[in-house]
C-alpha positions as a LaTeX table, in Angstrom:
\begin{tabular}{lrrr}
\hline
Residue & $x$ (\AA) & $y$ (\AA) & $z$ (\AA) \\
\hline
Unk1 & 20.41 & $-16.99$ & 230.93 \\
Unk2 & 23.33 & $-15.01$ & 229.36 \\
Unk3 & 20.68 & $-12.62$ & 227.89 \\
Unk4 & 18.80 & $-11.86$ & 231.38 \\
Unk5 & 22.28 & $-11.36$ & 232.66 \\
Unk6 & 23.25 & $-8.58$ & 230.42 \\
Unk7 & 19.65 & $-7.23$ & 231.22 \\
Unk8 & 20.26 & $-6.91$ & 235.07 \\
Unk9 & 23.86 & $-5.69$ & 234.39 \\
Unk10 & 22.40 & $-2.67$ & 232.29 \\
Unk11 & 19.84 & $-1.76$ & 234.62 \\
Unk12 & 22.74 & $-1.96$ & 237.57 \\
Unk13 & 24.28 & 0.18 & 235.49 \\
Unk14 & 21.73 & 2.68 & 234.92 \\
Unk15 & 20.38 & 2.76 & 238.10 \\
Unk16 & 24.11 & 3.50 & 239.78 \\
Unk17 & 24.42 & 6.56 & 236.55 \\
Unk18 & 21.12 & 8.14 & 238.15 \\
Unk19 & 22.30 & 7.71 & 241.66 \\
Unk20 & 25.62 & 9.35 & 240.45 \\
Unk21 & 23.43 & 12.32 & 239.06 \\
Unk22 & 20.77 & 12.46 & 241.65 \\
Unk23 & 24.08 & 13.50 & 244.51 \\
Unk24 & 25.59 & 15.55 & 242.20 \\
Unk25 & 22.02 & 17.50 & 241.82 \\
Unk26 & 21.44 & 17.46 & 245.64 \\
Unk27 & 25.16 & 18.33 & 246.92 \\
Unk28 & 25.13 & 21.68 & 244.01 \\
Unk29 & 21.52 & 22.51 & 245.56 \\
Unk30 & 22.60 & 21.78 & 248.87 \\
Unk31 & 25.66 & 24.65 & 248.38 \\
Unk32 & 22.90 & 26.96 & 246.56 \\
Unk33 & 20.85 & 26.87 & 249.43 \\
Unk34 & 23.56 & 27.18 & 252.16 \\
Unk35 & 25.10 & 30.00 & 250.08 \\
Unk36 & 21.68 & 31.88 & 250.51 \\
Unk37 & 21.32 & 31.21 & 254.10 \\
Unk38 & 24.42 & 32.53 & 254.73 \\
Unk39 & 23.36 & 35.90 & 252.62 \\
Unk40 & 20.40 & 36.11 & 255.06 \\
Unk41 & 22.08 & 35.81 & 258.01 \\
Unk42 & 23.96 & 38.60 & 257.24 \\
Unk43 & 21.06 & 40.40 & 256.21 \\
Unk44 & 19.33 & 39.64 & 258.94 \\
Unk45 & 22.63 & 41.00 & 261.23 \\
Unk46 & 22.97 & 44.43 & 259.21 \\
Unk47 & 18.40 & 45.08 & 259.68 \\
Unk48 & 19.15 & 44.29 & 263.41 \\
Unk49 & 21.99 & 46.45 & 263.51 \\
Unk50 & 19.78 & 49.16 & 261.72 \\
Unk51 & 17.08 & 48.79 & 263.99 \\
Unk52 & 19.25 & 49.15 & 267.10 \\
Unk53 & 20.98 & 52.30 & 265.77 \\
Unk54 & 17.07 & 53.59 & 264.63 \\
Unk55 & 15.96 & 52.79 & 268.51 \\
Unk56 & 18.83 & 54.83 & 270.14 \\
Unk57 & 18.15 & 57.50 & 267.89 \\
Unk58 & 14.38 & 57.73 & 268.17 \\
Unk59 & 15.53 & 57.79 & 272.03 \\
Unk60 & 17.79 & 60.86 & 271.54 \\
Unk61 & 15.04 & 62.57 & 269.44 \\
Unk62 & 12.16 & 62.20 & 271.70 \\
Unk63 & 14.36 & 63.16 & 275.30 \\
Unk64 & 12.58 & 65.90 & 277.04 \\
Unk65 & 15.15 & 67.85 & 278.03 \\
Unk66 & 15.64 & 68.27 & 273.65 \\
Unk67 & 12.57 & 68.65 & 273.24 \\
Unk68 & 12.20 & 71.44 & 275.75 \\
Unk69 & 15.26 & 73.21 & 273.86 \\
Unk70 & 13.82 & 72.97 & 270.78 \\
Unk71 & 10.71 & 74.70 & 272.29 \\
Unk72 & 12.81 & 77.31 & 273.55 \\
Unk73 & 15.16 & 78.42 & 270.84 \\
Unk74 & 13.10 & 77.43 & 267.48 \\
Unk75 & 9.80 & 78.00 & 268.11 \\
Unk76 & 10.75 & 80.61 & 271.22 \\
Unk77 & 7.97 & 79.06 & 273.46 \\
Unk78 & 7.94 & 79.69 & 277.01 \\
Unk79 & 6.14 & 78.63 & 280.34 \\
Unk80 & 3.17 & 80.53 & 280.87 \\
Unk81 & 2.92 & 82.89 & 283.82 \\
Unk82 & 0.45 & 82.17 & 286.57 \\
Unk83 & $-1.42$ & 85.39 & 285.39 \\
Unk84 & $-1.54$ & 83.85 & 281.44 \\
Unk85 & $-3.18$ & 80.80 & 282.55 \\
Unk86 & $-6.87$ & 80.08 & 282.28 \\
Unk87 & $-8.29$ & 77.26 & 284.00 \\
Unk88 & $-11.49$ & 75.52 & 282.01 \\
Unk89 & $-14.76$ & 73.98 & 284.18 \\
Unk90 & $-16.81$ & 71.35 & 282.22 \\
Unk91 & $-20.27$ & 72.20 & 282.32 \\
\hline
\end{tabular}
């Protein structure tokens, strides 16, 4: 009886040793993993960010009235006059 004692005792033992190590594992994998979320997050803040900033400039590029100047002073286009235009029929 002493003998199955000891037995039941070790394995007590061992089981509560890889308990021990089995939260240890999880709460270190648990901080990993909340560590990384947290580095996405503020990844995910900074691409929004970017995107908003890319939206309000694609706005600013693609206004008419800059687009018009552009027209006007690079590329020195103009309006056509009503005797410049030509008017096409399908046939």
């Amino acid at each position: 009886m002493n003998n199955r004692r000891m037995v039941i005792v070790v394995f007590l033992w061992v089981a509560t040793l890889v308990s021990a190590l089995g939260v240890v594992h999880t709460t270190q994998r648990s901080r990993a993993l909340t560590a990384e979320l947290v580095k996405a997050q503020k990844q995910r803040d900074e691409l929004r960010y970017e995107q908003e900033r890319l939206l309000l400039e694609r706005g600013a590029w693609s206004a008419y009235s800059r687009i018009e100047r552009v027209a006007r002073e690079q590329l020195q286009m103009r309006a056509p006059a009503s005797g410049e235009r030509v008017i096409i029929t399908e046939q």
